[in-house]
Amino acid sequence: IWKCAPEETVTSSFASFIHAVRPEHLSKIVRHRSKRMILDSIGVGLVGSTTHVFDIALKYCLLYSSVAVSNVYGKPGVKLSPTLAAFTNGVATHSMDFDDTWHPATHPSGAVLPALLAASQMLPPNSKPNGLDFLLAFNVGLEVQGRLMHFSTEAYNIPKRFHPPSVVGTMGSAAATAKLLSLSMTQCTHALGIAASLAGAPMANAATQAKPLHIGNATRLGFEAALLAARGMEANPFILDDISGCSGFSAFYSIYQPRPLPTPSERHEFLLEKQDIAFKRFPAHLGMHWVVDAALSVRNLFINYAGSFSPSLIRTIVLKIPVSKYINRPFPNSEHEARHSFQFNACTALLDGEVGLSSFTESSIHRQELRELLHKVVVEHPEDNVANFDKMYGEVAVLLKSGDILTGKCDTFYGHWRKPLSRESLLKKFRSNASHVLPEEKVETIITMVDNLENLSDSSHLACSL
Amino acid sequence: MTFESPFRLKQFFESVILLWRKTITGNFANVIHGLNKNHLTDVVIQRSKRMILDTLGVGLLGTSTEVCQKVKQYSKIYSSDISSTIWGHLDFRLPPLYAAFVNGVAVHSMDFDDTWHPATHPSGAVLPAVMALSEAFPQKKKISGLDLLLAFNVGIEVQGRLLRFSSEARNIPKRFHPPTVVGTMGSAAACAKLLALNQMKCKNALAIAASYAGSPLANAATQTKPLHIGNAAKHGLEAACLASQGLQGNNQILDMESGIGAFYTDYNPQTLPTLQSYPWLLDQQDVAIKRFPAHLGTHWVADAASSVRRKLVENSDILLILDKIEKVIVKVPEVKYVNRPNPNSEHEARHSFQFVACSALLDGSMSIQSFTSENIHRPALQKLLCKTQLEHPSDNKPSFESLYCEVTIVLRDGNAISDRCNTFYGHWRKPLTKQDVEKKFQSNASEVLPAEAIEGILETVYNLEKVEDCSVLNMFLSGQSARVLPEKLHLKHSNS
């Protein structure tokens, strides 16, 4: 059962890919999309450095800061050891659930970028990776995540058991850092194997303060796996394959059908080419974006109808949403719960005409008029509304006391991969986020650097600019 | 209060029920927080001290392994001011987190550490964490031996209780390696106890730890397996530290299927007994302490093979009759990751029924030496392996409580000689004597520590409840000798 020629296993095909893929394999679309992701991820991480959960993570990591070479988002004077910098920055990135989302579902960039930034500062001056190396490693990290998610049909729907970034994100980080550190093919194999033993966090911590740790740990532990592999640590070389009676990576899924990656010849079709990412417009779970857009259109109808939005005229608010327990919360009590509540986001959109950073403060969450509105909400789960980011929709119906009904439906919110954010919108989001912690010149420097990433001679400059 | 609709009424009742119902997670936090030294029974104290001694010895021996060298090198990138002892090393220290990691790896590096029922390696996930943590307190705060012993037992107890939440756990695992699931939680509980966290923070320590738990079994029988215990210790410690700093997770982490339940296909959590004369699991169910460094399942095989050998050759050398052997049949339960007809590395050899059977047949007994490269690859062994096959009788269940092993040698002349082992020496039904536990410890520790330090550890662990400042234990573990520190032993004389 253990004898298999190396070329034939799924695991070795992944290691081969990670090891052999070159910058030339990156297509224009892939470069363009991944640079957008890098920029958004940095911005989200910067604003995330103002959160409480980030404070805790940073304070904790500062205990171990002796070999401190890597920058921390939004804290120019502070450096940490590379994996802890990755951890802290990963926590920052996911602290407000403002980071990108892919299909099948995961938050790909936060699991990869912080590790690469930290690693770039770790390498000695004469072997710093250039911008193109960096961009390649980033895309290796994305590609591995995407490919792994295609091994299970479970991955297509909004998760129930394990939080995907903690499963595939860890593997993606291991792959990306293995690439940046130029590990051999064998070492790449073992990086994946070691990473699998560091993967997997249960869903129950979503909508709590601990959720950001999932991304923090994904990027940090994948990085650790690569560092251990670089020092000769060995794991099971069939970790991604189907091993009967003894689970490898398949442990995280009930259905698991692994397939080998094509070895990159002249061309490699990256998944990012065919399937773009969604960027969030406000810091909440992706599912919220559909109901918010639907609620906003209802609010407009309301204003046309009544002159202004008056909650007292409303009898019931009906939300038509897919079934997903961890985002169905009628009365959220914390910011983390509020970011994972269809009801909360719909009502906020109706009341305020927008949802933004300030929608999730303590005072906003507990204000009287919002709580009153929440009491009027009922949810319905139409059969055709599947819990899947490619197919779901959000529908809001406001039933007035007068008997009239105002409805709005959103199939594709602005920011979804079918309706991507324009360059202007993306930059607006970035500037708004970054300016919370960085002066204007630095903000513009980062934008320019990422725009011209392929031409950067020393990619650690990106990390230094944070 | 009026309700607009039946739905509203239902919502109201659901929230009330949630408030009133005691969650299991809350209950665990209550118990972790509420257990104190007076709850420790004599049996529990005695058994857990044996476990501590064995774990230390196994860990000291393990510091010399290749896997340990690699993690030591790796962890050195994290050196800082706050530091904890690396067992067997006077020359460098590491931050508590990485000390827990490295020492944990050492403990499991040779698969020589204790095993419990339901199956896990309980001590390795907990002891390195609490010991590293005990050195992280400010100077004036002393951790007594009893504090350490209590925290250790909290960590063991939590593991045992969690293992009883799923019927899957009763059998040898197939999907997730148990130390990585319950071990991480046990480490978090133990560290929360040592840190004297309040009930709320104990709950959060458990919640945060769950997000670090769970490694797939496929890395068993590879060099990465020891990291499972190292990481369990390290991540549990980290979870407790983060909780201590105020980080919050899901306070129903043990209750929900999408919490710890995520690691099992059937999951039925129960509340813990009340603190009133608390019934520790270790009181009812002892651990198995290994006599040689290999997967527990192979211990039945070794005992069966050794007694067949005795029947066969009495005093002569088995090599003389090797050619007369036609077949070796080993009857064991079906455990795929220990079924290796032709192991190539020490890690594979430690997870091979076939290898241990042949090795025990050749040498009469198993030892640390059985797993060296030379011994793994010697021709006589390879020859015997070719003649070895496994059989899986349907009455041989893959559970450490009920499995057995039968070894049959079939000779060319048609004669067959068999013997069966139901309970190997070292199993909880036939525990090692005090002398043999000490002998194993001495043999292990002497690979890296001087005699005085070894004596110091024995003395300290035997009297652990009376030790005022358990930092002496760490001092001995680093190799400092007893001669230097008689006054530090500070044994309480009041109730001896």
PDB file of C-alpha atoms in Angstrom, chain A residues 39 423 427-428 430-432 434-435 438-452 465:
ATOM      1  CA  LEU A  39      -3.420  45.671  -2.145  1.00  0.00           C
ATOM      2  CA  ARG A 423     -10.125  50.212  -9.648  1.00  0.00           C
ATOM      3  CA  LEU A 427      -8.349  52.237  -4.167  1.00  0.00           C
ATOM      4  CA  LYS A 428     -10.998  54.111  -2.220  1.00  0.00           C
ATOM      5  CA  PHE A 430      -7.578  50.857   0.480  1.00  0.00           C
ATOM      6  CA  ARG A 431      -7.010  54.531   1.168  1.00  0.00           C
ATOM      7  CA  SER A 432      -9.811  54.624   3.686  1.00  0.00           C
ATOM      8  CA  ALA A 434      -4.719  52.463   5.371  1.00  0.00           C
ATOM      9  CA  SER A 435      -5.156  56.065   6.452  1.00  0.00           C
ATOM     10  CA  LEU A 438      -0.438  55.411   8.057  1.00  0.00           C
ATOM     11  CA  PRO A 439       0.303  58.930   6.753  1.00  0.00           C
ATOM     12  CA  GLU A 440      -0.756  59.796   3.228  1.00  0.00           C
ATOM     13  CA  GLU A 441       2.691  59.501   1.616  1.00  0.00           C
ATOM     14  CA  LYS A 442       3.112  55.967   2.905  1.00  0.00           C
ATOM     15  CA  VAL A 443      -0.340  55.045   1.707  1.00  0.00           C
ATOM     16  CA  GLU A 444       0.471  56.226  -1.805  1.00  0.00           C
ATOM     17  CA  THR A 445       3.878  54.520  -1.730  1.00  0.00           C
ATOM     18  CA  ILE A 446       2.265  51.173  -1.049  1.00  0.00           C
ATOM     19  CA  ILE A 447      -0.209  51.670  -3.890  1.00  0.00           C
ATOM     20  CA  THR A 448       2.590  52.455  -6.306  1.00  0.00           C
ATOM     21  CA  MET A 449       4.735  49.545  -5.117  1.00  0.00           C
ATOM     22  CA  VAL A 450       1.984  46.995  -5.518  1.00  0.00           C
ATOM     23  CA  ASP A 451       1.001  48.419  -8.904  1.00  0.00           C
ATOM     24  CA  ASN A 452       4.546  47.862 -10.105  1.00  0.00           C
ATOM     25  CA  SER A 465       6.688  50.093   4.160  1.00  0.00           C
TER      26      SER A 465
END
